[in-house]
Coordinates of C-alpha atoms in Angstrom, one line a residue:
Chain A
X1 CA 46.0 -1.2 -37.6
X2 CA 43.0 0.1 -39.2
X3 CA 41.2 -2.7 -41.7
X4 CA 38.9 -1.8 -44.7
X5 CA 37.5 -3.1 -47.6
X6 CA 36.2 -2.0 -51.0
X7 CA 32.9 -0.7 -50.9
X8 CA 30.5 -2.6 -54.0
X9 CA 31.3 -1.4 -57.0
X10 CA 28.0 -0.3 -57.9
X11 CA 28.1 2.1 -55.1
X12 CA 31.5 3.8 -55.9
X13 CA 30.4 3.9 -59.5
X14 CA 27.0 5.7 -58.5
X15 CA 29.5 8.0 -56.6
X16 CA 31.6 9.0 -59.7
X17 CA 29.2 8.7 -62.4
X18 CA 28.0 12.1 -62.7
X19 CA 32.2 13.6 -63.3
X20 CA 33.8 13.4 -66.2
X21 CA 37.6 13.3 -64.1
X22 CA 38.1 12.1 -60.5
X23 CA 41.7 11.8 -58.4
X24 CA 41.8 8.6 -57.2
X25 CA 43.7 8.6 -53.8
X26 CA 44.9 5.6 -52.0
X27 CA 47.2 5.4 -49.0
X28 CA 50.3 4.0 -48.1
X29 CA 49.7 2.9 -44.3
X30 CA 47.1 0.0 -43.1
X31 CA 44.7 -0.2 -46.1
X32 CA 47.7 -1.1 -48.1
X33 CA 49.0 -3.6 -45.5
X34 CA 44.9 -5.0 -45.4
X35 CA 45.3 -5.2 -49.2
X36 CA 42.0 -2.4 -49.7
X37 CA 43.2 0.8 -50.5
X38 CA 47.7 0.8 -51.5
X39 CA 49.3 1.6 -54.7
X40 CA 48.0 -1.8 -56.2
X41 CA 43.9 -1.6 -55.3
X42 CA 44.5 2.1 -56.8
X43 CA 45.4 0.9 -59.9
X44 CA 42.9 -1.8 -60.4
X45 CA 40.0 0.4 -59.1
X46 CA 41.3 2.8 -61.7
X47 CA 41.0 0.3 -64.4
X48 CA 37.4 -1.4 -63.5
X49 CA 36.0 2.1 -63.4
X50 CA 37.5 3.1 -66.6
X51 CA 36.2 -0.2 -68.2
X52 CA 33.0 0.1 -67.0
X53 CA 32.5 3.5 -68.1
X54 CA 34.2 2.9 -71.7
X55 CA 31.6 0.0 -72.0
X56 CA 28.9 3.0 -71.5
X57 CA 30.6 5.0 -74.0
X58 CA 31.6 7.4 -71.8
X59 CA 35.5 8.2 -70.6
X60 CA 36.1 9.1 -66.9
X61 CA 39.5 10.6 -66.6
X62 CA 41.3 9.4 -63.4
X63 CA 44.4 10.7 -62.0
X64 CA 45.8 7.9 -59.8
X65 CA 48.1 8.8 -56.7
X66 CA 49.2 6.7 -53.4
X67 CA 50.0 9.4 -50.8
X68 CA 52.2 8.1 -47.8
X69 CA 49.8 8.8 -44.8
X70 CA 46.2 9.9 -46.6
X71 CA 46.0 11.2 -42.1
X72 CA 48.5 13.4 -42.2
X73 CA 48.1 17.3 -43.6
X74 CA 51.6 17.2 -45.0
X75 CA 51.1 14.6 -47.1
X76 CA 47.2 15.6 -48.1
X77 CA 49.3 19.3 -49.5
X78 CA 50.9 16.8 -52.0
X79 CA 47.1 16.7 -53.6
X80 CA 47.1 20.7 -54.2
X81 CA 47.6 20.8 -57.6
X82 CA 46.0 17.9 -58.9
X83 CA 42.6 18.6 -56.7
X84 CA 42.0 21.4 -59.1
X85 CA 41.8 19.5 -62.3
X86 CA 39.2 17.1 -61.4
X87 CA 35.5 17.3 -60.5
X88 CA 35.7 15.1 -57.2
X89 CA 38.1 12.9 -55.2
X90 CA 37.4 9.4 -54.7
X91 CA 39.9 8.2 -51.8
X92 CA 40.7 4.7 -51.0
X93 CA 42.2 5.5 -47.1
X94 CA 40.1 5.1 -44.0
X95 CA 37.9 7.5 -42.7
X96 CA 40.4 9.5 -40.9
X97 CA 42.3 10.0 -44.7
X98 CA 38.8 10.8 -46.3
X99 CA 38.0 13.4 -43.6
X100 CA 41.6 14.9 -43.9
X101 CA 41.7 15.3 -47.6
X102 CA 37.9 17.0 -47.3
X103 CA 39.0 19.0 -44.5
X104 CA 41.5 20.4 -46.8
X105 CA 40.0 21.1 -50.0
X106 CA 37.1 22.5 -48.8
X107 CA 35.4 23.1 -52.4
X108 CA 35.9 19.5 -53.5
X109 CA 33.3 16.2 -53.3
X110 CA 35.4 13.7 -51.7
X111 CA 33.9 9.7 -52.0
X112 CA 35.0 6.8 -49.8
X113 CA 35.8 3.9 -51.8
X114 CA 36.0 1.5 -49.1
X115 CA 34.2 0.9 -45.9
X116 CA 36.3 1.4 -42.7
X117 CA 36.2 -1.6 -40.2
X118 CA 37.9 -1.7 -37.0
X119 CA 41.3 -1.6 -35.4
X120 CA 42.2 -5.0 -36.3
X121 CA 45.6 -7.8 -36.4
X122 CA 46.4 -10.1 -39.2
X123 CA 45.1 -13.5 -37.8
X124 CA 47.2 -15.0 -40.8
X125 CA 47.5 -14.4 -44.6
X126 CA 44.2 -12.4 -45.9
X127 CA 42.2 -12.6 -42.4
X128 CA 41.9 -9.9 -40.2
X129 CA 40.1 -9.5 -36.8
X130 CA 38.6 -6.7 -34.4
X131 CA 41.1 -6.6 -31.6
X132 CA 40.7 -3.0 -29.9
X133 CA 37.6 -0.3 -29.7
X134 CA 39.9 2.5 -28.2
X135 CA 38.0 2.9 -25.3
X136 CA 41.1 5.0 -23.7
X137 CA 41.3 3.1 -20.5
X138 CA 43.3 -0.5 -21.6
X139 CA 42.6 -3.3 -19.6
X140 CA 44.7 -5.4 -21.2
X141 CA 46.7 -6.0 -18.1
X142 CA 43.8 -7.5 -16.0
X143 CA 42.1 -9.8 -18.8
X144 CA 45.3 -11.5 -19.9
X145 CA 45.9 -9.7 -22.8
X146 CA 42.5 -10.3 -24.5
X147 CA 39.8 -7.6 -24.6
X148 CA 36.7 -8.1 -23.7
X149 CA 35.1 -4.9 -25.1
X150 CA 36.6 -5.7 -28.5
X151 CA 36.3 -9.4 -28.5
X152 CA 33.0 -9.8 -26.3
X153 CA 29.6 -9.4 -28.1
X154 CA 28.5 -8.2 -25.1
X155 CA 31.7 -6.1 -24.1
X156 CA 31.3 -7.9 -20.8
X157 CA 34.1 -7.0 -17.9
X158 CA 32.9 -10.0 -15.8
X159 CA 32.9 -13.2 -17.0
X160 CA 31.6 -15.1 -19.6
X161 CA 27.5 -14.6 -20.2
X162 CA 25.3 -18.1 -20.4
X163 CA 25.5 -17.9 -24.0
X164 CA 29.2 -19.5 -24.3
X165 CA 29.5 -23.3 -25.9
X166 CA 32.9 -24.7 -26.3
X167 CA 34.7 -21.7 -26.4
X168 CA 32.1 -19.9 -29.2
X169 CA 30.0 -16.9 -29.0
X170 CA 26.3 -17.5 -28.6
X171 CA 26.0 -15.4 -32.0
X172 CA 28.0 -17.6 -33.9
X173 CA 30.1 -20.6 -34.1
X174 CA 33.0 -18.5 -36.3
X175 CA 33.0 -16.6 -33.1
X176 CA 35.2 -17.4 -30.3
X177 CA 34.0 -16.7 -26.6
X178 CA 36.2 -13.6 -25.1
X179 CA 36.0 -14.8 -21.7
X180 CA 37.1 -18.5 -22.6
X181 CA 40.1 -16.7 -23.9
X182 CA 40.9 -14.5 -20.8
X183 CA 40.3 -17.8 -18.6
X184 CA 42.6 -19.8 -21.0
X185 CA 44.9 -17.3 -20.6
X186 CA 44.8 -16.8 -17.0
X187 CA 44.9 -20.3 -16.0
X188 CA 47.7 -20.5 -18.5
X189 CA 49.6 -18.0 -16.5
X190 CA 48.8 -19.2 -12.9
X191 CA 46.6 -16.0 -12.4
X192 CA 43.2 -17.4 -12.0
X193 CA 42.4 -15.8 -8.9
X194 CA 42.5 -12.4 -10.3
X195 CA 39.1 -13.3 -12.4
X196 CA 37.5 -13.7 -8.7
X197 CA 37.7 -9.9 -8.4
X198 CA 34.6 -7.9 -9.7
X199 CA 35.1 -4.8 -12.1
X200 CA 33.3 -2.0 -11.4
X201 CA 31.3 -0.3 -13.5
X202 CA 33.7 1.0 -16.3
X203 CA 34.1 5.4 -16.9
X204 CA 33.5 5.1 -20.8
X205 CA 34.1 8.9 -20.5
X206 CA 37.5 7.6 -22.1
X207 CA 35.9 6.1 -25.2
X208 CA 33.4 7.7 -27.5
X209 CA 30.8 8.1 -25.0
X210 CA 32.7 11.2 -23.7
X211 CA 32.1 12.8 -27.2
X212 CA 34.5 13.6 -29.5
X213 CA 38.8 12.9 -28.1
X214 CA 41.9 14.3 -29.3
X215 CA 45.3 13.7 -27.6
X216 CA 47.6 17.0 -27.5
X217 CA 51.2 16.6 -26.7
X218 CA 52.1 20.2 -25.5
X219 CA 55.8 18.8 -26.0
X220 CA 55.5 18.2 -29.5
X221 CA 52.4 20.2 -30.7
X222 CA 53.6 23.3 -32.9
Chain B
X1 CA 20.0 -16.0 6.3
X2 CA 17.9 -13.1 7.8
X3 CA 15.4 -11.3 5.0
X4 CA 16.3 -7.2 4.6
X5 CA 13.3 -6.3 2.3
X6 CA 9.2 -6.4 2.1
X7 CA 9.6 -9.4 -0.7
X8 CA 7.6 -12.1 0.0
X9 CA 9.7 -14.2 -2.1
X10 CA 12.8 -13.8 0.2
X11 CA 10.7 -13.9 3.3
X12 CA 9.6 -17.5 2.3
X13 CA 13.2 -18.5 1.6
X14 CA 14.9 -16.9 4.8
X15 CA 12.0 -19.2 6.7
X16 CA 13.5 -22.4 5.3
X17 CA 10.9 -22.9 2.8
X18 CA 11.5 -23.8 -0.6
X19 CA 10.3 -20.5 -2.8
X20 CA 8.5 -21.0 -5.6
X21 CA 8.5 -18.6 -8.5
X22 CA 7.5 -18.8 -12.4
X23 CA 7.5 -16.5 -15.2
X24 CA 5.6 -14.6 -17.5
X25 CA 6.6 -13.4 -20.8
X26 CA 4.8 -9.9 -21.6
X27 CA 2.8 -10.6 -24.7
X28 CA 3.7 -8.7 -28.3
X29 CA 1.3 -6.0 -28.2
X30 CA -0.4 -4.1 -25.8
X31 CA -3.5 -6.0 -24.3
X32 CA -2.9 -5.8 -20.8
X33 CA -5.7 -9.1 -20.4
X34 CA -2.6 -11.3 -22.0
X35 CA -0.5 -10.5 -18.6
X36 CA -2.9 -10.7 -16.5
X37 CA -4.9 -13.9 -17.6
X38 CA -1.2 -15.4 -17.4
X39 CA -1.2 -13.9 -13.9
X40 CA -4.6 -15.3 -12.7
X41 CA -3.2 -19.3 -13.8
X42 CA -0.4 -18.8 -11.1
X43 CA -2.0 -16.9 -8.9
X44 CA -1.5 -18.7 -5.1
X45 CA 0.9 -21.2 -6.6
X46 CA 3.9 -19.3 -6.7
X47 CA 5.4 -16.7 -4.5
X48 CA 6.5 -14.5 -7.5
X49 CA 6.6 -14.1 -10.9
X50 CA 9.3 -13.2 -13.0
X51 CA 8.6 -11.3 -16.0
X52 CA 11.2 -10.9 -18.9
X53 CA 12.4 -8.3 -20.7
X54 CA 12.1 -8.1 -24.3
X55 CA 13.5 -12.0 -23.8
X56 CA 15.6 -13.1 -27.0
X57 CA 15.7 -9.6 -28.2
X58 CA 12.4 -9.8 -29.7
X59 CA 10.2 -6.0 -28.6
X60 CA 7.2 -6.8 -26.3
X61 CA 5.7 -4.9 -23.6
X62 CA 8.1 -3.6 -21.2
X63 CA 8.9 -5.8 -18.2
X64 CA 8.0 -2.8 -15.4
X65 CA 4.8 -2.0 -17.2
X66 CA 3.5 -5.9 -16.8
X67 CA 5.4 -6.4 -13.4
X68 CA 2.7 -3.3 -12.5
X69 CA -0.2 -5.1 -14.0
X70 CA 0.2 -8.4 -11.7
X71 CA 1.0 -6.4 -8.2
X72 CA -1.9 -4.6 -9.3
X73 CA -3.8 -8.1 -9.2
X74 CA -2.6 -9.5 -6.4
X75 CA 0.8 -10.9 -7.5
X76 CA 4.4 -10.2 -6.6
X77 CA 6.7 -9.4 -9.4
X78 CA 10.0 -9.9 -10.1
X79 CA 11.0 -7.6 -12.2
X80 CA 13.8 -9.1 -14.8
X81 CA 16.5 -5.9 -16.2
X82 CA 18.4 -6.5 -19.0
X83 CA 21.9 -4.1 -19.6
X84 CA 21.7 -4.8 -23.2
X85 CA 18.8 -2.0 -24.1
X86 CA 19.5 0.9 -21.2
X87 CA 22.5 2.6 -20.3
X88 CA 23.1 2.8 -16.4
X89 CA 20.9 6.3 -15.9
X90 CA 18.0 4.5 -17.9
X91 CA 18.0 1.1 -15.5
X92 CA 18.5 3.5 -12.3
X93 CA 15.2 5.3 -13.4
X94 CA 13.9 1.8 -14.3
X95 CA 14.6 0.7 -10.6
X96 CA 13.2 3.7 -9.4
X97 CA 9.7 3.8 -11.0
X98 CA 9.7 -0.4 -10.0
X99 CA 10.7 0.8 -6.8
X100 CA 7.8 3.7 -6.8
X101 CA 5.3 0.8 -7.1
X102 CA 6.7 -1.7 -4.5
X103 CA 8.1 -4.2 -6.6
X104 CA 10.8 -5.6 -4.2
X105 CA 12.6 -8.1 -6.9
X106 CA 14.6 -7.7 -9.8
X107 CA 17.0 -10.1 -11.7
X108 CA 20.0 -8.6 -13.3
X109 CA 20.9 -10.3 -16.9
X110 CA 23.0 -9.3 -19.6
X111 CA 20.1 -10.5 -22.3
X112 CA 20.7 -12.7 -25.3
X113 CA 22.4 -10.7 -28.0
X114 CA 19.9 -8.7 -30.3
X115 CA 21.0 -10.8 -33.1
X116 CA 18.3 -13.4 -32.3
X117 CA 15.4 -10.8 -31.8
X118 CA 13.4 -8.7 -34.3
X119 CA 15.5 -6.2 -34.7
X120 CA 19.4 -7.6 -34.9
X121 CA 20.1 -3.8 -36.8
X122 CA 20.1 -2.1 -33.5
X123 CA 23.1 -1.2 -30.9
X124 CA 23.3 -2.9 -27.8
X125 CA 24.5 -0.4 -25.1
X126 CA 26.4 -3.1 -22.3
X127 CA 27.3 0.2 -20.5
X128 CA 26.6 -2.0 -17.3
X129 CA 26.7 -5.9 -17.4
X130 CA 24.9 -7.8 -15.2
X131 CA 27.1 -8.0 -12.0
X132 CA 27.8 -4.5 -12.1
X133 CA 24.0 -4.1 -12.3
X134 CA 24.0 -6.3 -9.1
X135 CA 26.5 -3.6 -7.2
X136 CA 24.3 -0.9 -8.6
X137 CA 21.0 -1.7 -6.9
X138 CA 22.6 -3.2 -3.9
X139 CA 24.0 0.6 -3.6
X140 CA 20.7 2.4 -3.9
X141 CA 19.3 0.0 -1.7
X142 CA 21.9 -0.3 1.2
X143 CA 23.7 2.9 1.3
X144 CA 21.0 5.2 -0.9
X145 CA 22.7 6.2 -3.4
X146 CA 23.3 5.9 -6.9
X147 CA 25.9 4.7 -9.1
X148 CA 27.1 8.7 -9.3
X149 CA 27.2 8.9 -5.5
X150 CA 23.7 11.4 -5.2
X151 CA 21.3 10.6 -2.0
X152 CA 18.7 8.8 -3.3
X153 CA 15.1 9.8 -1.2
X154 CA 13.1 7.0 -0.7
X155 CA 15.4 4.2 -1.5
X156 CA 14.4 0.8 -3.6
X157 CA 14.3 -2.4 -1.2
X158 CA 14.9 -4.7 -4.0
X159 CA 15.5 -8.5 -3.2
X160 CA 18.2 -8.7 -5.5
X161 CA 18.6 -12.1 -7.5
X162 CA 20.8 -12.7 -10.8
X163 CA 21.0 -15.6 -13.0
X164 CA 23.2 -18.2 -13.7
X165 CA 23.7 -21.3 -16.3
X166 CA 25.5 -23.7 -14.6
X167 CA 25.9 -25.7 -18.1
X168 CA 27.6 -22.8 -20.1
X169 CA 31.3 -22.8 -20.7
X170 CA 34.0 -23.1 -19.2
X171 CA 32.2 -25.4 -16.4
X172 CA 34.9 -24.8 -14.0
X173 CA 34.8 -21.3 -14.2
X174 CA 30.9 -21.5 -13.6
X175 CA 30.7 -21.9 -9.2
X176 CA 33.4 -19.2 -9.5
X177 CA 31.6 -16.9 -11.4
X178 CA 28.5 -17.3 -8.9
X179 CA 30.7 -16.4 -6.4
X180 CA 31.6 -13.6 -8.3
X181 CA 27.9 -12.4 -8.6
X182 CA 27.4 -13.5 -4.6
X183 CA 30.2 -10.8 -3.9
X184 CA 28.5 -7.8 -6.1
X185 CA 25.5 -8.3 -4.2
X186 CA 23.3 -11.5 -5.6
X187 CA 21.1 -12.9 -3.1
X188 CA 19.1 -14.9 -4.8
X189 CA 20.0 -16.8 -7.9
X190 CA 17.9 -18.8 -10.9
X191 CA 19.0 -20.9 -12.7
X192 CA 18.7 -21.7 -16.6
X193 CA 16.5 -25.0 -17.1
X194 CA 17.6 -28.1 -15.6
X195 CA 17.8 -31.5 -17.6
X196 CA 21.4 -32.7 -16.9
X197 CA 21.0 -33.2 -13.1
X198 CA 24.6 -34.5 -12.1
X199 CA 25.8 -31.8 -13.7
X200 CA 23.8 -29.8 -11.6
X201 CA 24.0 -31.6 -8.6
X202 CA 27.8 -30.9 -8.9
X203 CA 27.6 -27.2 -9.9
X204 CA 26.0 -27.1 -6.6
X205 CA 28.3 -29.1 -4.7
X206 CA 30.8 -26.7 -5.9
X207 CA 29.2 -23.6 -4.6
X208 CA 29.1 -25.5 -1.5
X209 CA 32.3 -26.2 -1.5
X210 CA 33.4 -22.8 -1.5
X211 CA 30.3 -21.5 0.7
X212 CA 28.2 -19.8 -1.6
X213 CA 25.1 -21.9 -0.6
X214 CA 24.7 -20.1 2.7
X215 CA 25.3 -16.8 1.3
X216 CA 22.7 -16.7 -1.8
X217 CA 19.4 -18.9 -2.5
X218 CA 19.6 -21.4 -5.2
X219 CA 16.5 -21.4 -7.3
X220 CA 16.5 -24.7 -9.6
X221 CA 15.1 -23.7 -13.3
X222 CA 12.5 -25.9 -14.8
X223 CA 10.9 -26.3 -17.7
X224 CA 8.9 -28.8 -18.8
X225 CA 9.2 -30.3 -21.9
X226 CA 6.3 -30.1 -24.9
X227 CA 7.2 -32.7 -27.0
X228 CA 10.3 -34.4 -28.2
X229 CA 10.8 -31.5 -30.7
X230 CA 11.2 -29.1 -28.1
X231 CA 13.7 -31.0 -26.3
X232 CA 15.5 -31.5 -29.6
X233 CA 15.5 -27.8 -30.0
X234 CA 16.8 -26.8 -27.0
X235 CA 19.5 -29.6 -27.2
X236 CA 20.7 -28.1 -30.8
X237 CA 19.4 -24.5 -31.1
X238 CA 19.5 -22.7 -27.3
X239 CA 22.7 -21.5 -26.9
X240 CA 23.9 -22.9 -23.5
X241 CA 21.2 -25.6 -22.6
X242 CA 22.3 -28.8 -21.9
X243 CA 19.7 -31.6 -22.7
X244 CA 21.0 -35.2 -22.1
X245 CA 20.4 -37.7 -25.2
X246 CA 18.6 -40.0 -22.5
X247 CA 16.0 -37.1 -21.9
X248 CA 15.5 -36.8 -25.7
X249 CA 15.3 -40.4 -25.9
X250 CA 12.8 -40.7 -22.9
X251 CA 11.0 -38.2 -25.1
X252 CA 11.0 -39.9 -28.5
X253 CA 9.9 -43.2 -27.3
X254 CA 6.6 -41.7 -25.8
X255 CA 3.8 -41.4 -27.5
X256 CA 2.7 -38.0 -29.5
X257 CA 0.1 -37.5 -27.5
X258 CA 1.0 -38.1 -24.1
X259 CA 4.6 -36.4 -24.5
X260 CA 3.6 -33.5 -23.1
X261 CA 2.2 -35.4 -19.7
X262 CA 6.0 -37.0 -19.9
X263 CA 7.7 -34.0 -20.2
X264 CA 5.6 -33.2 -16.9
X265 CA 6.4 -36.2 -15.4
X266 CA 10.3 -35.4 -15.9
X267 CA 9.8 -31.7 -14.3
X268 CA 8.1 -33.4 -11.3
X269 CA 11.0 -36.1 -10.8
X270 CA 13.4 -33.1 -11.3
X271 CA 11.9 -31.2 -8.4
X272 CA 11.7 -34.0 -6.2
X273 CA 15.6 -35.3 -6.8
X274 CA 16.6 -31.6 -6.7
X275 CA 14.4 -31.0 -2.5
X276 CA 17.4 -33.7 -1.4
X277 CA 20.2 -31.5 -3.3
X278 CA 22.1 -29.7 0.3
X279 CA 22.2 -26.1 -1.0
X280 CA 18.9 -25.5 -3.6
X281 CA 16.6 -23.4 -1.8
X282 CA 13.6 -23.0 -4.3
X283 CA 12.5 -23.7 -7.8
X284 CA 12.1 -21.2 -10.3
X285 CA 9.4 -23.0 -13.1
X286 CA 9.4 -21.3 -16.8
X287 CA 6.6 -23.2 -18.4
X288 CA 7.1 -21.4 -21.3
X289 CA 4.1 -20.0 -22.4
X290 CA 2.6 -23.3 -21.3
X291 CA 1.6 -21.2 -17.3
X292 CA -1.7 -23.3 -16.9
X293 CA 0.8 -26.3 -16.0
X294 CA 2.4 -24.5 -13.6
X295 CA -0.1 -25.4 -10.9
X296 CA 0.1 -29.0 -11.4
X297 CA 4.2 -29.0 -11.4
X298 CA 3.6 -27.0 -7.5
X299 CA 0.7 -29.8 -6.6
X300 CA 2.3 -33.1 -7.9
X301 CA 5.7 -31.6 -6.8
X302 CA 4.5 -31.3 -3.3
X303 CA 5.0 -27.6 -3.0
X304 CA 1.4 -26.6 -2.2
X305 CA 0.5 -24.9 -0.5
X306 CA 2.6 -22.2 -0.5
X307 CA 3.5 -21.2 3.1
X308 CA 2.0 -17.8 4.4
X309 CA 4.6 -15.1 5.7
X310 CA 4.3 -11.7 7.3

């Protein structure tokens, strides 16, 4: 899933400090699951602004809504009629939901109120960690189910550098080595010789580097 | 082994001589004198001199800038390329203005993350690592052409080494992974410094093992130590070195002031146990920013003078 957290509050009170009413617009999806942006963070961003701002002697309406997908066009339309009664949108979705909801109301200021992160899994209760970059061409199936563009510092497709110290990064201890992992793994499943084989240099035309990507499914697109 | 390019360095070692190489860090500015008074202290003691790029991230003068300022006084680069600053059309033009001076070495590295340098806000790029860097000069060289396939006119004749640290982890993937850079092209290899020799000794017997040491030269790394601080430091704070307590201890229990003439003593017993070691073909000595030793580690070590090849 997609991980977030809340931006300072200092900097999403700068953000809403020159309105008077804002929609604030969380999302169903993964920053509910990562705790930074549901039904629940809605509410208690809601009432920290409004405390702060009462404490200024000022009141800052806010509309609160959780929309099921804050990604999705169908479920941005939900916003239509509130939009129009507020001076700016503050959203609590990732950037994809931000972008979606500003691509939609075109005349409206809309504020992130939490700071994407990566494409993440839940390691256990309340800790998350960067486990894919997209880069559109998995390799999954070679490295033994670990990635080393995600989990490498270096994104490094052949080994581990001279930096790795039982089994941590050379940037930090709270780090663990990628390519300790892939051996592990590999020896764990017999398939140590396939580490013996070099990778080539990788197309990154698949990730970002090839600018901009969409998928289109001519079978489903309308 | 037969040599396939005009470097010195690999015409030495394809004699049967042990080659000799040091290193020179480019200094933090842009005084030329600093490279080439560093070059002048080593000048007829080594075969060639590496020269680091922007080594531990930190911004200095660019490694093919000074690499030009020592051939241009007599010395024979090698010229060290890091894939953590230039994507893979930036290091192809890199090899090509090297090659555009006859520099005939280069060492591919990955570089230490930019987290330890000056400037730990910045991107690394890792478009390449370092054995893919390996296949991508072995291809301009042999076949003359670049990564994309294009005819390159004029191709470099790079002596192509790479790196390896023999005391990182896992140790058991390490004699693998040097075969790994042996296949993508490596034909000459230094090492990171030496202190734990029977760790060495058996990294090496590895490669044996599987055949490596008559495919690639084996340059040892050493560095002497300073004092007993700077052995502590690079036991606890250099990711990857390995620095046995007996070393530290053989440090501590010397005096201040003649540590550093122990820490020479050390490199000098180093070099001599490592001459016996079936499979080390030269010695690669970082005296880290400490070059006017370097001359007395190649005397005392037996390795002057150097031999004279075509």
């Amino acid at each position: 899933m997609i991980t977030a957290e809340q931006k300072p509050m200092e900097e999403i009170i700068a953000s809403v400090a020159p309105f008077n009413s804002i929609l604030l617009v969380g999302c169903n999806e993964c920053v509910t699951v990562c705790a930074a942006g549901g039904r629940k963070e809605v509410g208690l961003l809601a009432s920290a602004l409004q405390l702060h701002f009462f404490k200024q002697g000022k009141t800052l309406d806010i509309k609160e809504i959780t929309l099921e997908r804050q990604c999705d066009p169908e479920y941005v339309e939900e916003l239509v009629n509130s939009v129009d009664r507020v001076d700016a949108v503050l959203s609590m979705a990732c950037g994809c939901g931000v972008q979606t909801i500003a691509a939609r109301y075109k005349e409206k200021l809309v504020f992130p109120a939490v700071n994407t992160k990566f494409m993440g899994a839940s390691e256990r209760q309340g800790v998350w960690s960067e486990r894919c970059q997209g880069c559109g061409d998995c390799v999954l199936g070679i490295t033994g189910g670990v990635c080393p563009i995600a989990r490498c510092s270096k994104r490094l497709m052949n080994g581990p550098c001279g930096g790795s110290t039982r089994g941590k990064c050379e940037i930090s201890q709270d780090v663990d080595c990628a390519w300790q992992l892939i051996w592990d793994r590999m020896k764990a499943l017999g398939i140590e010789k396939r580490y013996e084989e070099v990778m080539e240099a990788k197309d990154w035309r698949t990730s970002r580097d090839g600018g901009p990507r969409k998928i289109v499914r001519e079978d489903l697109a309308s | 082994m037969n040599a396939k390019t005009p470097s010195k360095l690999e015409k030495i070692m394809a004699a049967g001589h042990f080659g000799v190489t040091s290193e020179c860090g480019p200094p933090r500015g842009s005084d030329p004198d600093v490279i080439r008074k560093k070059g002048e202290l080593l000048k007829g003691y080594v075969d060639a001199v590496n020269v680091t790029d922007n080594q531990t991230s930190v911004v200095r003068t660019s490694s093919l800038a000074a690499c030009i300022h020592l051939k241009l006084i007599g010395l024979e680069p090698v010229l060290q390329m890091v894939t953590r600053d230039r994507n893979r059309i930036a290091l192809q033009s890199d090899i090509l203005g090297a090659a555009s001076f006859d520099i005939h070495n280069m060492l591919c590295l990955s570089g230490d993350h930019q987290s330890f340098g000056d400037n730990p806000q910045g991107q690394n790029v890792h478009d390449l690592d370092s054995m893919q860097l390996i296949q991508t000069v072995r291809k301009m060289r042999d076949e003359g052409k670049f990564l994309g396939g294009d005819e390159i006119k004029r191709p470099p004749k790079m002596f192509v080494g790479a790196a390896e640290n023999p005391f990182a982890d896992p140790f058991e993937i390490r004699a693998i992974r040097l075969g790994k850079k042996v296949e993508a092209g490596a034909e000459f290899i230094q090492t990171q410094c030496i202190y734990n020799l029977d760790k060495f000794e058996e990294w090496v017997r590895q490669a044996r093992d599987r055949g490596l040491t008559e495919k690639v030269f084996i340059m040892a790394g050493i560095t002497p130590l300073k004092s007993v601080g700077m052995a502590k430091y690079m036991k606890n704070r250099v990711p990857g070195m390995d620095v046995p307590d007996d070393v530290v201890k053989r440090m501590a229990d010397t005096p201040k002031e003649k540590q550093a003439e122990e820490g020479v003593k050390i490199c000098i017993e180093t070099i001599q146990r490592l001459k016996e070691c079936k499979g080390v073909s030269g010695f690669h000595i970082m005296a880290i920013e400490w070059e006017e030793k370097v001359p007395d580690i190649v005397k005392e070590a037996g390795l002057y003078p150097r031999p004279q090849v075509d």
